[in-house]
Amino acid sequence: MLGGMDISQPLRLLGGLSPAQFMKRHWQKKPLLVRQAIPGFQPLLSRPALFDLAADAAVESRLLRHGGGRWTLRQGPLPRRGLPPLGQPDWTLLVQGVDLHHAGVHALLRQFRFVPDARLDDVMISYATEGGGVGPHFDSYDVFLLQAHGRRRWRIGRQKDLRLVEGLPLKILADFEPEEEYVLDPGDMLYLPPRWAHDGVALGECMTYSIGFRQPARGELARELLQRLADEAGDGLGDAAYRDPGQAAVAAPGAVPPAMFDFARDAVERALRDPAQLAMLLGEWLTEPKPNVWFDTPPARGDAAGGVALDRRTRMMYDERHVFINGEGYRASGRDARLMRQLADERSLGAGQVARLSEDAQFLLAQWKEAGWLHDDA
Ligand code: SIN
Ligand code: CO
């Protein structure tokens, strides 16, 4: 089978549902609790390894403490000595984007690639002491909450009243009305659609992995694409100037000529008219690495004629006419396009496939390799 996983195959991860069934019945619709989604699951990072990441300036982290109705939030980086003692209850450390820093966590994220890469965001790991949590809240995105260590009690509800407690450094529902309650053991997983209220409280020391998704807002997307379009519009549209040989003499010089408005509207419409360009800009935006991502450039090596694998930080997608990688878009067709799509879907290409790429495409691969975007596959 070409591409990703077999979407009609029942998965333990989804409680025996196939990805196709899960997407149809649950995705963006209703929660799913899966006992032993990953049987015998063990934390992929030890506590000290997680704390090391939290201390790293290149990693996004937060520390939350509560007690007596008060919440305090500290943004990372968080050196070890900045964390409360392990014996102290009611605090939690959240470390974002761990998939970028750890191969095993990236492999975990890949198990969720029955959802398009354009929607996958990251894996956040939370560490909490007894009673710790982020309080009752709702998120605007879907999330899979995988219990990795210890136990956590989740209470969830459909929550109509979305009012928040005022004056807190984080979003806490003013009047949370839970409808269901589950205690998750390591390997158990809870899927929640956007806007479902939830409150997870650690029952003793606890680690939870959140597989999160990105959900661009219409306004955000319009702003991003229009900005990129604006950067290119000048060149693309040429410098044909407004002409008005038919302009009559005016007695009211302050009035904007209607023809000027028509000219302006036409210019904007021309900039928007080319769907291929919009598709190019969308793909470039979707594959743009996060601001804190950088790639390690590999030591210079001879031409290895073997296969290649994408670096875990690389975002690669495609549409009918283009291939996108880490914010760059290329037009592609024919055999090159097929092979590049395969690279995006499977995140690797065998030596035989690399050999079938055109000279131009092989040249691109070499450049991407030099940038650290992909590596020789062992
Ligand atoms: C957590 O892991 O503590 C919070 C995850 C969430 O509520 O989205
Ligand atoms: Co949440």
PDB file of C-alpha atoms and ligand atoms in Angstrom, residues 134 137-139 141 143 198, ligand 2:
ATOM      1  CA  VAL A 134      -4.475  23.035  34.745  1.00  0.00           C
ATOM      2  CA  HIS A 137     -11.205  24.575  30.977  1.00  0.00           C
ATOM      3  CA  PHE A 138     -11.954  23.954  27.325  1.00  0.00           C
ATOM      4  CA  ASP A 139      -9.664  24.023  24.318  1.00  0.00           C
ATOM      5  CA  TYR A 141      -8.806  22.098  19.296  1.00  0.00           C
ATOM      6  CA  VAL A 143      -6.886  16.438  21.796  1.00  0.00           C
ATOM      7  CA  HIS A 198     -12.330  18.984  30.992  1.00  0.00           C
TER       8      HIS A 198
HETATM    9 CO    CO B   2      -7.130  20.939  27.760  1.00  0.00          CO
END
